[in-house]
Amino acid sequence: MEKMGQSMKSTQPGPPHMGRLHDRVNLAGSSTA
């Protein structure tokens, strides 16, 4: 349980969702471009 909580907290400080979304957008843009 402690490990899970740490993992979640680790992702909270840094925006993993935003980063992943940006990566996808960048990849999509590059593909279309």
Coordinates of N, CA and C in Angstrom, one line a residue:
M1 N 0.9 -1.2 0.0 CA 0.0 0.0 0.0 C 0.9 1.3 0.0
E2 N 1.9 1.2 0.8 CA 2.8 2.4 0.9 C 3.4 2.6 -0.5
K3 N 3.8 1.6 -1.1 CA 4.5 1.7 -2.5 C 3.5 2.4 -3.4
M4 N 2.2 1.9 -3.4 CA 1.2 2.5 -4.3 C 1.1 4.0 -4.0
G5 N 0.9 4.3 -2.8 CA 0.8 5.8 -2.4 C 2.0 6.6 -2.9
Q6 N 3.1 6.0 -2.7 CA 4.3 6.7 -3.1 C 4.3 6.9 -4.6
S7 N 3.9 5.9 -5.3 CA 3.9 6.0 -6.8 C 2.9 7.1 -7.2
M8 N 1.8 7.1 -6.7 CA 0.8 8.2 -7.0 C 1.3 9.5 -6.7
K9 N 1.9 9.7 -5.5 CA 2.5 11.0 -5.1 C 3.6 11.4 -6.1
S10 N 4.4 10.4 -6.5 CA 5.5 10.7 -7.4 C 4.9 11.3 -8.7
T11 N 3.8 10.8 -9.1 CA 3.2 11.3 -10.4 C 2.6 12.7 -10.2
Q12 N 2.1 12.9 -8.9 CA 1.4 14.2 -8.7 C 2.4 15.4 -8.8
P13 N 3.6 15.4 -8.2 CA 4.5 16.5 -8.3 C 4.7 16.9 -9.8
G14 N 5.0 15.9 -10.6 CA 5.2 16.2 -12.1 C 4.0 15.8 -12.9
P15 N 3.5 16.6 -13.8 CA 2.3 16.4 -14.6 C 2.6 15.2 -15.6
P16 N 2.3 14.0 -15.2 CA 2.5 12.9 -16.1 C 1.4 12.8 -17.2
H17 N 0.2 13.2 -16.8 CA -0.9 13.2 -17.8 C -0.6 14.2 -18.8
M18 N -0.3 15.4 -18.4 CA -0.1 16.5 -19.4 C 1.1 16.1 -20.3
G19 N 2.2 15.6 -19.7 CA 3.3 15.2 -20.5 C 2.9 14.2 -21.5
R20 N 2.2 13.2 -21.1 CA 1.8 12.1 -22.0 C 0.9 12.7 -23.1
L21 N 0.0 13.6 -22.7 CA -0.9 14.2 -23.7 C -0.1 15.0 -24.7
H22 N 0.9 15.7 -24.2 CA 1.7 16.6 -25.1 C 2.5 15.7 -26.0
D23 N 3.0 14.6 -25.5 CA 3.8 13.6 -26.3 C 2.9 13.1 -27.4
R24 N 1.7 12.8 -27.1 CA 0.8 12.2 -28.1 C 0.5 13.3 -29.2
V25 N 0.2 14.5 -28.7 CA -0.1 15.6 -29.6 C 1.1 15.9 -30.5
N26 N 2.3 15.9 -29.9 CA 3.5 16.1 -30.7 C 3.7 15.0 -31.7
L27 N 3.5 13.8 -31.3 CA 3.6 12.7 -32.3 C 2.6 12.8 -33.4
A28 N 1.4 13.1 -33.0 CA 0.3 13.3 -34.0 C 0.6 14.4 -35.0
G29 N 1.0 15.5 -34.4 CA 1.4 16.7 -35.2 C 2.5 16.3 -36.2
S30 N 3.5 15.7 -35.7 CA 4.6 15.3 -36.6 C 4.1 14.4 -37.7
S31 N 3.3 13.4 -37.3 CA 2.8 12.5 -38.3 C 2.0 13.2 -39.4
T32 N 1.1 14.1 -39.0 CA 0.3 14.9 -39.9 C 1.2 15.8 -40.7
A33 N 2.1 16.4 -40.0 CA 3.0 17.4 -40.6 C 3.9 16.7 -41.6

